[in-house]
N, CA, C and O atoms as a Maestro MAE file, in Angstrom:
{
 s_m_m2io_version
 :::
 2.0.0
}

f_m_ct {
 s_m_title
 :::
 protein
 m_atom[328] {
  # First column is atom index #
  i_m_mmod_type
  r_m_x_coord
  r_m_y_coord
  r_m_z_coord
  i_m_residue_number
  s_m_chain_name
  s_m_pdb_residue_name
  s_m_pdb_atom_name
  i_m_atomic_number
  :::
  1 25 179.948 94.984 -62.850 1 A "GLN " " N  " 7
  2 3 178.546 94.144 -63.005 1 A "GLN " " CA " 6
  3 2 178.377 94.583 -64.735 1 A "GLN " " C  " 6
  4 15 178.096 93.639 -65.474 1 A "GLN " " O  " 8
  5 25 178.517 95.782 -65.298 2 A "ILE " " N  " 7
  6 3 178.401 95.921 -66.759 2 A "ILE " " CA " 6
  7 2 179.518 95.145 -67.373 2 A "ILE " " C  " 6
  8 15 179.185 94.238 -68.136 2 A "ILE " " O  " 8
  9 25 180.447 95.297 -67.221 3 A "ARG " " N  " 7
  10 3 182.035 94.398 -68.033 3 A "ARG " " CA " 6
  11 2 181.588 93.035 -68.036 3 A "ARG " " C  " 6
  12 15 181.643 92.290 -69.014 3 A "ARG " " O  " 8
  13 25 180.993 92.641 -66.524 4 A "GLU " " N  " 7
  14 3 180.687 91.139 -66.809 4 A "GLU " " CA " 6
  15 2 179.512 90.649 -67.709 4 A "GLU " " C  " 6
  16 15 179.395 89.463 -68.016 4 A "GLU " " O  " 8
  17 25 178.727 91.530 -68.078 5 A "LEU " " N  " 7
  18 3 177.294 91.568 -68.686 5 A "LEU " " CA " 6
  19 2 177.999 91.595 -70.181 5 A "LEU " " C  " 6
  20 15 177.662 90.769 -71.029 5 A "LEU " " O  " 8
  21 25 178.844 92.443 -70.404 6 A "LYS " " N  " 7
  22 3 179.527 92.658 -71.918 6 A "LYS " " CA " 6
  23 2 180.498 91.278 -72.292 6 A "LYS " " C  " 6
  24 15 180.625 90.874 -73.448 6 A "LYS " " O  " 8
  25 25 181.208 90.580 -71.010 7 A "ILE " " N  " 7
  26 3 181.894 89.860 -71.210 7 A "ILE " " CA " 6
  27 2 181.025 88.347 -71.896 7 A "ILE " " C  " 6
  28 15 181.301 87.664 -72.882 7 A "ILE " " O  " 8
  29 25 179.949 88.235 -70.924 8 A "GLU " " N  " 7
  30 3 178.826 87.247 -71.323 8 A "GLU " " CA " 6
  31 2 178.115 87.438 -72.553 8 A "GLU " " C  " 6
  32 15 177.715 86.433 -73.140 8 A "GLU " " O  " 8
  33 25 177.949 88.303 -72.918 9 A "ALA " " N  " 7
  34 3 177.283 88.826 -74.364 9 A "ALA " " CA " 6
  35 2 178.342 88.337 -75.288 9 A "ALA " " C  " 6
  36 15 178.015 87.424 -76.046 9 A "ALA " " O  " 8
  37 25 179.838 88.899 -75.364 10 A "VAL " " N  " 7
  38 3 180.628 88.402 -76.100 10 A "VAL " " CA " 6
  39 2 180.896 86.975 -76.290 10 A "VAL " " C  " 6
  40 15 181.102 86.503 -77.408 10 A "VAL " " O  " 8
  41 25 180.895 86.296 -75.239 11 A "HIS " " N  " 7
  42 3 180.749 84.599 -75.184 11 A "HIS " " CA " 6
  43 2 179.966 84.027 -75.659 11 A "HIS " " C  " 6
  44 15 180.179 83.116 -76.458 11 A "HIS " " O  " 8
  45 25 178.756 84.448 -75.258 12 A "GLN " " N  " 7
  46 3 177.454 83.786 -76.255 12 A "GLN " " CA " 6
  47 2 177.530 84.093 -77.649 12 A "GLN " " C  " 6
  48 15 177.126 83.173 -78.361 12 A "GLN " " O  " 8
  49 25 178.046 85.421 -78.430 13 A "GLU " " N  " 7
  50 3 178.210 85.685 -79.547 13 A "GLU " " CA " 6
  51 2 179.278 84.437 -80.257 13 A "GLU " " C  " 6
  52 15 179.026 83.870 -81.320 13 A "GLU " " O  " 8
  53 25 180.370 84.203 -79.492 14 A "LEU " " N  " 7
  54 3 181.412 83.652 -79.751 14 A "LEU " " CA " 6
  55 2 181.197 82.158 -79.929 14 A "LEU " " C  " 6
  56 15 181.779 81.454 -80.754 14 A "LEU " " O  " 8
  57 25 180.184 81.722 -78.948 15 A "LEU " " N  " 7
  58 3 179.698 80.038 -79.266 15 A "LEU " " CA " 6
  59 2 178.636 79.956 -79.990 15 A "LEU " " C  " 6
  60 15 178.198 78.853 -80.316 15 A "LEU " " O  " 8
  61 25 178.034 81.123 -80.368 16 A "SER " " N  " 7
  62 3 176.935 80.826 -81.771 16 A "SER " " CA " 6
  63 2 177.582 81.009 -82.831 16 A "SER " " C  " 6
  64 15 176.916 80.533 -83.750 16 A "SER " " O  " 8
  65 25 178.971 81.649 -83.377 17 A "LEU " " N  " 7
  66 3 179.643 81.857 -84.143 17 A "LEU " " CA " 6
  67 2 180.237 80.072 -84.322 17 A "LEU " " C  " 6
  68 15 180.167 79.366 -85.328 17 A "LEU " " O  " 8
  69 25 180.754 79.764 -83.085 18 A "GLN " " N  " 7
  70 3 181.551 78.455 -83.276 18 A "GLN " " CA " 6
  71 2 180.704 77.677 -83.781 18 A "GLN " " C  " 6
  72 15 181.065 77.234 -84.871 18 A "GLN " " O  " 8
  73 25 179.183 77.141 -83.236 19 A "ARG " " N  " 7
  74 3 178.219 76.219 -83.402 19 A "ARG " " CA " 6
  75 2 177.716 76.850 -85.087 19 A "ARG " " C  " 6
  76 15 177.107 75.956 -85.674 19 A "ARG " " O  " 8
  77 25 177.796 77.677 -85.634 20 A "ASP " " N  " 7
  78 3 177.208 77.930 -86.796 20 A "ASP " " CA " 6
  79 2 178.411 77.427 -87.820 20 A "ASP " " C  " 6
  80 15 178.158 76.749 -88.815 20 A "ASP " " O  " 8
  81 25 179.632 77.804 -87.489 21 A "LEU " " N  " 7
  82 3 180.868 77.129 -88.421 21 A "LEU " " CA " 6
  83 2 180.928 75.724 -88.256 21 A "LEU " " C  " 6
  84 15 181.282 74.985 -89.175 21 A "LEU " " O  " 8
  85 25 180.583 75.292 -87.076 22 A "THR " " N  " 7
  86 3 180.628 73.630 -87.122 22 A "THR " " CA " 6
  87 2 179.818 73.114 -87.709 22 A "THR " " C  " 6
  88 15 180.088 72.032 -88.230 22 A "THR " " O  " 8
  89 25 178.480 73.696 -87.858 23 A "LEU " " N  " 7
  90 3 177.221 73.004 -88.380 23 A "LEU " " CA " 6
  91 2 177.783 72.991 -89.961 23 A "LEU " " C  " 6
  92 15 177.676 71.938 -90.589 23 A "LEU " " O  " 8
  93 25 178.258 73.924 -90.469 24 A "ARG " " N  " 7
  94 3 178.779 73.664 -91.920 24 A "ARG " " CA " 6
  95 2 180.357 73.424 -92.437 24 A "ARG " " C  " 6
  96 15 180.900 73.841 -93.460 24 A "ARG " " O  " 8
  97 25 180.914 72.560 -91.301 25 A "SER " " N  " 7
  98 3 182.058 71.764 -91.491 25 A "SER " " CA " 6
  99 2 183.080 72.859 -91.250 25 A "SER " " C  " 6
  100 15 184.140 72.567 -91.804 25 A "SER " " O  " 8
  101 25 183.121 73.949 -90.652 26 A "GLY " " N  " 7
  102 3 184.125 75.553 -90.554 26 A "GLY " " CA " 6
  103 2 184.312 74.810 -89.253 26 A "GLY " " C  " 6
  104 15 183.936 73.795 -88.668 26 A "GLY " " O  " 8
  105 25 185.308 76.148 -89.081 27 A "GLY " " N  " 7
  106 3 186.082 76.172 -87.973 27 A "GLY " " CA " 6
  107 2 187.039 77.593 -87.493 27 A "GLY " " C  " 6
  108 15 187.265 78.325 -88.457 27 A "GLY " " O  " 8
  109 25 187.447 77.936 -86.568 28 A "ILE " " N  " 7
  110 3 188.350 78.891 -86.225 28 A "ILE " " CA " 6
  111 2 189.667 78.196 -85.770 28 A "ILE " " C  " 6
  112 15 189.669 77.253 -84.978 28 A "ILE " " O  " 8
  113 25 190.928 78.800 -86.400 29 A "GLU " " N  " 7
  114 3 192.152 78.237 -86.056 29 A "GLU " " CA " 6
  115 2 192.915 79.675 -85.631 29 A "GLU " " C  " 6
  116 15 192.758 80.772 -86.167 29 A "GLU " " O  " 8
  117 25 193.750 79.346 -84.554 30 A "ARG " " N  " 7
  118 3 194.662 80.358 -84.231 30 A "ARG " " CA " 6
  119 2 196.078 80.013 -84.348 30 A "ARG " " C  " 6
  120 15 196.550 79.333 -83.437 30 A "ARG " " O  " 8
  121 25 196.889 80.391 -85.382 31 A "LEU " " N  " 7
  122 3 198.548 79.968 -85.752 31 A "LEU " " CA " 6
  123 2 199.107 81.037 -84.949 31 A "LEU " " C  " 6
  124 15 198.445 82.053 -84.738 31 A "LEU " " O  " 8
  125 25 200.561 80.847 -84.375 32 A "THR " " N  " 7
  126 3 201.214 81.926 -83.936 32 A "THR " " CA " 6
  127 2 202.632 81.572 -84.607 32 A "THR " " C  " 6
  128 15 203.364 80.589 -84.492 32 A "THR " " O  " 8
  129 25 202.744 82.928 -85.459 33 A "VAL " " N  " 7
  130 3 204.085 82.919 -85.872 33 A "VAL " " CA " 6
  131 2 205.178 82.963 -85.235 33 A "VAL " " C  " 6
  132 15 205.446 83.949 -84.548 33 A "VAL " " O  " 8
  133 25 206.151 81.738 -85.356 34 A "VAL " " N  " 7
  134 3 207.045 81.812 -84.350 34 A "VAL " " CA " 6
  135 2 208.585 82.170 -85.219 34 A "VAL " " C  " 6
  136 15 208.825 82.052 -86.420 34 A "VAL " " O  " 8
  137 25 209.442 82.623 -84.138 35 A "ARG " " N  " 7
  138 3 210.714 83.373 -84.736 35 A "ARG " " CA " 6
  139 2 211.208 81.773 -85.636 35 A "ARG " " C  " 6
  140 15 211.027 80.568 -85.460 35 A "ARG " " O  " 8
  141 25 212.063 82.849 -86.861 36 A "GLY " " N  " 7
  142 3 212.600 81.474 -87.759 36 A "GLY " " CA " 6
  143 2 211.623 80.856 -88.465 36 A "GLY " " C  " 6
  144 15 211.828 79.759 -88.986 36 A "GLY " " O  " 8
  145 25 210.419 81.514 -88.562 37 A "ALA " " N  " 7
  146 3 209.483 80.709 -89.539 37 A "ALA " " CA " 6
  147 2 209.305 81.287 -90.800 37 A "ALA " " C  " 6
  148 15 209.324 82.501 -91.002 37 A "ALA " " O  " 8
  149 25 209.140 80.467 -91.610 38 A "ALA " " N  " 7
  150 3 209.220 80.813 -93.132 38 A "ALA " " CA " 6
  151 2 208.651 82.083 -93.480 38 A "ALA " " C  " 6
  152 15 209.107 82.733 -94.422 38 A "ALA " " O  " 8
  153 25 207.521 82.551 -92.666 39 A "ALA " " N  " 7
  154 3 206.364 83.838 -92.597 39 A "ALA " " CA " 6
  155 2 207.015 84.807 -92.439 39 A "ALA " " C  " 6
  156 15 206.912 85.649 -93.331 39 A "ALA " " O  " 8
  157 25 207.840 85.082 -91.408 40 A "VAL " " N  " 7
  158 3 208.319 86.278 -91.090 40 A "VAL " " CA " 6
  159 2 208.939 86.668 -91.753 40 A "VAL " " C  " 6
  160 15 209.865 86.000 -92.213 40 A "VAL " " O  " 8
  161 25 208.665 88.197 -92.181 41 A "GLY " " N  " 7
  162 3 209.165 89.050 -92.971 41 A "GLY " " CA " 6
  163 2 208.564 88.985 -93.974 41 A "GLY " " C  " 6
  164 15 208.852 89.870 -94.779 41 A "GLY " " O  " 8
  165 25 207.647 88.116 -94.351 42 A "GLN " " N  " 7
  166 3 206.746 88.243 -95.854 42 A "GLN " " CA " 6
  167 2 205.469 88.562 -95.547 42 A "GLN " " C  " 6
  168 15 204.849 88.435 -94.491 42 A "GLN " " O  " 8
  169 25 205.111 89.048 -96.741 43 A "PRO " " N  " 7
  170 3 203.502 89.985 -96.641 43 A "PRO " " CA " 6
  171 2 202.501 88.644 -97.005 43 A "PRO " " C  " 6
  172 15 202.838 87.624 -97.606 43 A "PRO " " O  " 8
  173 25 201.484 88.901 -96.579 44 A "LEU " " N  " 7
  174 3 200.573 88.054 -96.474 44 A "LEU " " CA " 6
  175 2 200.235 87.526 -97.803 44 A "LEU " " C  " 6
  176 15 199.843 86.381 -98.027 44 A "LEU " " O  " 8
  177 25 200.445 88.581 -98.777 45 A "SER " " N  " 7
  178 3 200.199 88.008 -100.525 45 A "SER " " CA " 6
  179 2 201.047 87.037 -100.798 45 A "SER " " C  " 6
  180 15 200.588 86.214 -101.591 45 A "SER " " O  " 8
  181 25 202.380 86.786 -100.337 46 A "ALA " " N  " 7
  182 3 203.292 85.799 -100.572 46 A "ALA " " CA " 6
  183 2 203.295 84.308 -100.148 46 A "ALA " " C  " 6
  184 15 204.039 83.447 -100.617 46 A "ALA " " O  " 8
  185 25 202.340 84.130 -99.179 47 A "LEU " " N  " 7
  186 3 202.064 83.236 -98.529 47 A "LEU " " CA " 6
  187 2 201.164 82.098 -99.406 47 A "LEU " " C  " 6
  188 15 200.512 82.481 -100.378 47 A "LEU " " O  " 8
  189 25 201.169 80.854 -99.051 48 A "PRO " " N  " 7
  190 3 200.105 80.003 -100.208 48 A "PRO " " CA " 6
  191 2 198.627 80.241 -99.671 48 A "PRO " " C  " 6
  192 15 198.468 80.373 -98.457 48 A "PRO " " O  " 8
  193 25 197.495 80.302 -100.572 49 A "HIS " " N  " 7
  194 3 196.507 80.629 -100.255 49 A "HIS " " CA " 6
  195 2 195.395 79.502 -100.491 49 A "HIS " " C  " 6
  196 15 195.162 79.270 -101.677 49 A "HIS " " O  " 8
  197 25 194.611 78.702 -99.462 50 A "SER " " N  " 7
  198 3 193.798 77.910 -99.739 50 A "SER " " CA " 6
  199 2 192.184 78.410 -99.850 50 A "SER " " C  " 6
  200 15 191.814 79.279 -99.061 50 A "SER " " O  " 8
  201 25 191.380 77.948 -100.675 51 A "PRO " " N  " 7
  202 3 190.166 78.233 -100.849 51 A "PRO " " CA " 6
  203 2 189.218 77.790 -99.878 51 A "PRO " " C  " 6
  204 15 187.999 77.900 -100.005 51 A "PRO " " O  " 8
  205 25 189.794 77.301 -98.936 52 A "SER " " N  " 7
  206 3 188.742 76.644 -97.798 52 A "SER " " CA " 6
  207 2 189.383 77.547 -96.377 52 A "SER " " C  " 6
  208 15 189.003 77.254 -95.244 52 A "SER " " O  " 8
  209 25 190.426 78.699 -96.643 53 A "ALA " " N  " 7
  210 3 190.713 79.241 -95.237 53 A "ALA " " CA " 6
  211 2 190.830 80.798 -95.591 53 A "ALA " " C  " 6
  212 15 191.546 81.245 -96.487 53 A "ALA " " O  " 8
  213 25 190.022 81.540 -94.755 54 A "TYR " " N  " 7
  214 3 190.151 82.893 -94.977 54 A "TYR " " CA " 6
  215 2 191.066 83.486 -93.507 54 A "TYR " " C  " 6
  216 15 190.845 82.940 -92.426 54 A "TYR " " O  " 8
  217 25 192.013 84.555 -93.608 55 A "VAL " " N  " 7
  218 3 192.621 85.087 -92.669 55 A "VAL " " CA " 6
  219 2 191.539 86.153 -91.938 55 A "VAL " " C  " 6
  220 15 191.295 87.129 -92.647 55 A "VAL " " O  " 8
  221 25 190.884 86.127 -90.698 56 A "ALA " " N  " 7
  222 3 190.201 86.833 -90.453 56 A "ALA " " CA " 6
  223 2 190.995 88.189 -89.926 56 A "ALA " " C  " 6
  224 15 190.555 89.285 -90.271 56 A "ALA " " O  " 8
  225 25 191.813 88.126 -89.340 57 A "THR " " N  " 7
  226 3 192.739 89.009 -88.416 57 A "THR " " CA " 6
  227 2 194.201 88.340 -88.286 57 A "THR " " C  " 6
  228 15 194.674 87.275 -88.682 57 A "THR " " O  " 8
  229 25 194.749 89.525 -87.498 58 A "ILE " " N  " 7
  230 3 195.977 89.157 -87.075 58 A "ILE " " CA " 6
  231 2 196.050 89.953 -85.917 58 A "ILE " " C  " 6
  232 15 195.645 91.115 -85.934 58 A "ILE " " O  " 8
  233 25 196.639 89.313 -84.684 59 A "LEU " " N  " 7
  234 3 196.711 89.995 -83.678 59 A "LEU " " CA " 6
  235 2 197.905 90.277 -83.187 59 A "LEU " " C  " 6
  236 15 198.580 89.314 -82.822 59 A "LEU " " O  " 8
  237 25 198.359 91.368 -83.077 60 A "ARG " " N  " 7
  238 3 199.893 91.801 -82.638 60 A "ARG " " CA " 6
  239 2 200.132 92.689 -81.524 60 A "ARG " " C  " 6
  240 15 200.132 93.920 -81.547 60 A "ARG " " O  " 8
  241 25 200.339 91.901 -80.526 61 A "GLY " " N  " 7
  242 3 200.397 92.543 -78.772 61 A "GLY " " CA " 6
  243 2 198.825 93.152 -78.911 61 A "GLY " " C  " 6
  244 15 197.873 92.430 -79.210 61 A "GLY " " O  " 8
  245 25 198.724 94.462 -78.671 62 A "PRO " " N  " 7
  246 3 197.250 94.676 -78.185 62 A "PRO " " CA " 6
  247 2 196.551 95.119 -79.192 62 A "PRO " " C  " 6
  248 15 195.433 95.590 -78.987 62 A "PRO " " O  " 8
  249 25 197.102 95.044 -80.494 63 A "PHE " " N  " 7
  250 3 196.426 95.581 -81.650 63 A "PHE " " CA " 6
  251 2 195.831 94.286 -82.139 63 A "PHE " " C  " 6
  252 15 196.294 93.162 -81.944 63 A "PHE " " O  " 8
  253 25 194.530 94.664 -82.928 64 A "LEU " " N  " 7
  254 3 193.770 93.889 -83.861 64 A "LEU " " CA " 6
  255 2 194.201 94.479 -85.362 64 A "LEU " " C  " 6
  256 15 193.976 95.673 -85.558 64 A "LEU " " O  " 8
  257 25 194.816 93.687 -86.441 65 A "LEU " " N  " 7
  258 3 195.316 94.006 -87.765 65 A "LEU " " CA " 6
  259 2 194.209 93.525 -88.620 65 A "LEU " " C  " 6
  260 15 193.630 92.463 -88.390 65 A "LEU " " O  " 8
  261 25 193.867 94.440 -89.775 66 A "ALA " " N  " 7
  262 3 193.297 93.986 -90.645 66 A "ALA " " CA " 6
  263 2 194.082 92.992 -91.951 66 A "ALA " " C  " 6
  264 15 195.115 93.380 -92.497 66 A "ALA " " O  " 8
  265 25 193.573 92.018 -92.224 67 A "PRO " " N  " 7
  266 3 194.457 91.259 -93.130 67 A "PRO " " CA " 6
  267 2 194.733 91.684 -94.659 67 A "PRO " " C  " 6
  268 15 194.345 91.016 -95.618 67 A "PRO " " O  " 8
  269 25 195.471 92.915 -94.758 68 A "THR " " N  " 7
  270 3 195.924 93.061 -95.769 68 A "THR " " CA " 6
  271 2 196.964 92.677 -96.416 68 A "THR " " C  " 6
  272 15 198.005 92.351 -95.845 68 A "THR " " O  " 8
  273 25 196.766 92.668 -98.015 69 A "ASN " " N  " 7
  274 3 198.106 92.065 -99.027 69 A "ASN " " CA " 6
  275 2 199.480 92.463 -98.337 69 A "ASN " " C  " 6
  276 15 200.390 91.653 -98.161 69 A "ASN " " O  " 8
  277 25 199.523 93.579 -98.026 70 A "ASP " " N  " 7
  278 3 200.980 94.101 -97.938 70 A "ASP " " CA " 6
  279 2 201.317 94.018 -96.369 70 A "ASP " " C  " 6
  280 15 202.378 94.536 -96.023 70 A "ASP " " O  " 8
  281 25 200.592 93.474 -95.485 71 A "LEU " " N  " 7
  282 3 200.833 93.397 -94.023 71 A "LEU " " CA " 6
  283 2 202.345 92.011 -94.188 71 A "LEU " " C  " 6
  284 15 202.341 91.025 -94.926 71 A "LEU " " O  " 8
  285 25 203.451 92.458 -93.221 72 A "LEU " " N  " 7
  286 3 204.498 91.986 -93.313 72 A "LEU " " CA " 6
  287 2 204.287 90.835 -91.728 72 A "LEU " " C  " 6
  288 15 203.918 91.502 -90.762 72 A "LEU " " O  " 8
  289 25 204.446 89.535 -91.460 73 A "PHE " " N  " 7
  290 3 204.420 88.851 -90.615 73 A "PHE " " CA " 6
  291 2 205.762 89.239 -89.689 73 A "PHE " " C  " 6
  292 15 206.920 89.346 -90.095 73 A "PHE " " O  " 8
  293 25 205.185 89.445 -88.112 74 A "ARG " " N  " 7
  294 3 206.512 89.281 -87.199 74 A "ARG " " CA " 6
  295 2 206.081 88.204 -86.419 74 A "ARG " " C  " 6
  296 15 204.979 87.656 -86.441 74 A "ARG " " O  " 8
  297 25 207.405 87.864 -85.479 75 A "PRO " " N  " 7
  298 3 207.551 86.710 -84.642 75 A "PRO " " CA " 6
  299 2 206.143 87.173 -83.700 75 A "PRO " " C  " 6
  300 15 205.818 88.359 -83.647 75 A "PRO " " O  " 8
  301 25 205.622 86.458 -83.216 76 A "GLY " " N  " 7
  302 3 204.528 86.560 -82.027 76 A "GLY " " CA " 6
  303 2 203.306 86.832 -82.574 76 A "GLY " " C  " 6
  304 15 202.398 87.032 -81.767 76 A "GLY " " O  " 8
  305 25 203.024 86.895 -83.863 77 A "ASP " " N  " 7
  306 3 201.670 87.697 -84.488 77 A "ASP " " CA " 6
  307 2 200.722 86.080 -84.556 77 A "ASP " " C  " 6
  308 15 201.049 84.946 -84.906 77 A "ASP " " O  " 8
  309 25 199.605 86.602 -84.100 78 A "ILE " " N  " 7
  310 3 198.781 85.440 -83.900 78 A "ILE " " CA " 6
  311 2 197.684 85.666 -85.346 78 A "ILE " " C  " 6
  312 15 196.960 86.607 -85.673 78 A "ILE " " O  " 8
  313 25 197.950 84.428 -85.936 79 A "VAL " " N  " 7
  314 3 196.896 84.767 -87.269 79 A "VAL " " CA " 6
  315 2 195.502 83.623 -86.925 79 A "VAL " " C  " 6
  316 15 195.491 82.417 -86.676 79 A "VAL " " O  " 8
  317 25 194.402 84.649 -87.051 80 A "VAL " " N  " 7
  318 3 192.774 83.935 -87.243 80 A "VAL " " CA " 6
  319 2 192.473 83.614 -88.171 80 A "VAL " " C  " 6
  320 15 192.185 84.443 -89.035 80 A "VAL " " O  " 8
  321 25 192.394 82.088 -88.440 81 A "LEU " " N  " 7
  322 3 191.710 81.875 -89.741 81 A "LEU " " CA " 6
  323 2 190.223 81.286 -89.394 81 A "LEU " " C  " 6
  324 15 189.869 80.832 -88.306 81 A "LEU " " O  " 8
  325 25 189.461 81.400 -90.551 82 A "ILE " " N  " 7
  326 3 188.244 80.943 -90.335 82 A "ILE " " CA " 6
  327 2 188.187 79.817 -91.585 82 A "ILE " " C  " 6
  328 15 187.178 79.133 -91.754 82 A "ILE " " O  " 8
  :::
 }
 m_bond[327] {
  # First column is bond index #
  i_m_from
  i_m_to
  i_m_order
  :::
  1 1 2 1
  2 2 3 1
  3 3 4 2
  4 3 5 1
  5 5 6 1
  6 6 7 1
  7 7 8 2
  8 7 9 1
  9 9 10 1
  10 10 11 1
  11 11 12 2
  12 11 13 1
  13 13 14 1
  14 14 15 1
  15 15 16 2
  16 15 17 1
  17 17 18 1
  18 18 19 1
  19 19 20 2
  20 19 21 1
  21 21 22 1
  22 22 23 1
  23 23 24 2
  24 23 25 1
  25 25 26 1
  26 26 27 1
  27 27 28 2
  28 27 29 1
  29 29 30 1
  30 30 31 1
  31 31 32 2
  32 31 33 1
  33 33 34 1
  34 34 35 1
  35 35 36 2
  36 35 37 1
  37 37 38 1
  38 38 39 1
  39 39 40 2
  40 39 41 1
  41 41 42 1
  42 42 43 1
  43 43 44 2
  44 43 45 1
  45 45 46 1
  46 46 47 1
  47 47 48 2
  48 47 49 1
  49 49 50 1
  50 50 51 1
  51 51 52 2
  52 51 53 1
  53 53 54 1
  54 54 55 1
  55 55 56 2
  56 55 57 1
  57 57 58 1
  58 58 59 1
  59 59 60 2
  60 59 61 1
  61 61 62 1
  62 62 63 1
  63 63 64 2
  64 63 65 1
  65 65 66 1
  66 66 67 1
  67 67 68 2
  68 67 69 1
  69 69 70 1
  70 70 71 1
  71 71 72 2
  72 71 73 1
  73 73 74 1
  74 74 75 1
  75 75 76 2
  76 75 77 1
  77 77 78 1
  78 78 79 1
  79 79 80 2
  80 79 81 1
  81 81 82 1
  82 82 83 1
  83 83 84 2
  84 83 85 1
  85 85 86 1
  86 86 87 1
  87 87 88 2
  88 87 89 1
  89 89 90 1
  90 90 91 1
  91 91 92 2
  92 91 93 1
  93 93 94 1
  94 94 95 1
  95 95 96 2
  96 95 97 1
  97 97 98 1
  98 98 99 1
  99 99 100 2
  100 99 101 1
  101 101 102 1
  102 102 103 1
  103 103 104 2
  104 103 105 1
  105 105 106 1
  106 106 107 1
  107 107 108 2
  108 107 109 1
  109 109 110 1
  110 110 111 1
  111 111 112 2
  112 111 113 1
  113 113 114 1
  114 114 115 1
  115 115 116 2
  116 115 117 1
  117 117 118 1
  118 118 119 1
  119 119 120 2
  120 119 121 1
  121 121 122 1
  122 122 123 1
  123 123 124 2
  124 123 125 1
  125 125 126 1
  126 126 127 1
  127 127 128 2
  128 127 129 1
  129 129 130 1
  130 130 131 1
  131 131 132 2
  132 131 133 1
  133 133 134 1
  134 134 135 1
  135 135 136 2
  136 135 137 1
  137 137 138 1
  138 138 139 1
  139 139 140 2
  140 139 141 1
  141 141 142 1
  142 142 143 1
  143 143 144 2
  144 143 145 1
  145 145 146 1
  146 146 147 1
  147 147 148 2
  148 147 149 1
  149 149 150 1
  150 150 151 1
  151 151 152 2
  152 151 153 1
  153 153 154 1
  154 154 155 1
  155 155 156 2
  156 155 157 1
  157 157 158 1
  158 158 159 1
  159 159 160 2
  160 159 161 1
  161 161 162 1
  162 162 163 1
  163 163 164 2
  164 163 165 1
  165 165 166 1
  166 166 167 1
  167 167 168 2
  168 167 169 1
  169 169 170 1
  170 170 171 1
  171 171 172 2
  172 171 173 1
  173 173 174 1
  174 174 175 1
  175 175 176 2
  176 175 177 1
  177 177 178 1
  178 178 179 1
  179 179 180 2
  180 179 181 1
  181 181 182 1
  182 182 183 1
  183 183 184 2
  184 183 185 1
  185 185 186 1
  186 186 187 1
  187 187 188 2
  188 187 189 1
  189 189 190 1
  190 190 191 1
  191 191 192 2
  192 191 193 1
  193 193 194 1
  194 194 195 1
  195 195 196 2
  196 195 197 1
  197 197 198 1
  198 198 199 1
  199 199 200 2
  200 199 201 1
  201 201 202 1
  202 202 203 1
  203 203 204 2
  204 203 205 1
  205 205 206 1
  206 206 207 1
  207 207 208 2
  208 207 209 1
  209 209 210 1
  210 210 211 1
  211 211 212 2
  212 211 213 1
  213 213 214 1
  214 214 215 1
  215 215 216 2
  216 215 217 1
  217 217 218 1
  218 218 219 1
  219 219 220 2
  220 219 221 1
  221 221 222 1
  222 222 223 1
  223 223 224 2
  224 223 225 1
  225 225 226 1
  226 226 227 1
  227 227 228 2
  228 227 229 1
  229 229 230 1
  230 230 231 1
  231 231 232 2
  232 231 233 1
  233 233 234 1
  234 234 235 1
  235 235 236 2
  236 235 237 1
  237 237 238 1
  238 238 239 1
  239 239 240 2
  240 239 241 1
  241 241 242 1
  242 242 243 1
  243 243 244 2
  244 243 245 1
  245 245 246 1
  246 246 247 1
  247 247 248 2
  248 247 249 1
  249 249 250 1
  250 250 251 1
  251 251 252 2
  252 251 253 1
  253 253 254 1
  254 254 255 1
  255 255 256 2
  256 255 257 1
  257 257 258 1
  258 258 259 1
  259 259 260 2
  260 259 261 1
  261 261 262 1
  262 262 263 1
  263 263 264 2
  264 263 265 1
  265 265 266 1
  266 266 267 1
  267 267 268 2
  268 267 269 1
  269 269 270 1
  270 270 271 1
  271 271 272 2
  272 271 273 1
  273 273 274 1
  274 274 275 1
  275 275 276 2
  276 275 277 1
  277 277 278 1
  278 278 279 1
  279 279 280 2
  280 279 281 1
  281 281 282 1
  282 282 283 1
  283 283 284 2
  284 283 285 1
  285 285 286 1
  286 286 287 1
  287 287 288 2
  288 287 289 1
  289 289 290 1
  290 290 291 1
  291 291 292 2
  292 291 293 1
  293 293 294 1
  294 294 295 1
  295 295 296 2
  296 295 297 1
  297 297 298 1
  298 298 299 1
  299 299 300 2
  300 299 301 1
  301 301 302 1
  302 302 303 1
  303 303 304 2
  304 303 305 1
  305 305 306 1
  306 306 307 1
  307 307 308 2
  308 307 309 1
  309 309 310 1
  310 310 311 1
  311 311 312 2
  312 311 313 1
  313 313 314 1
  314 314 315 1
  315 315 316 2
  316 315 317 1
  317 317 318 1
  318 318 319 1
  319 319 320 2
  320 319 321 1
  321 321 322 1
  322 322 323 1
  323 323 324 2
  324 323 325 1
  325 325 326 1
  326 326 327 1
  327 327 328 2
  :::
 }
}
């Protein structure tokens, strides 16, 4: 029962975040790094940057990684942009 309440609380927070971003013409995008992509083996700092997008985190397997400039992308990484 406690787990269900925690999931519901997280769900509500995500809905609030989505609403806040939408009101400001923003959004959250998930991009998967596929095998053979130009980003594979490249550090975050080597990729083109947009002033309107920010790498919030990288999901790698069960891990949540901070977006550091020296992080090398691997196939299967999920990049979360805001």
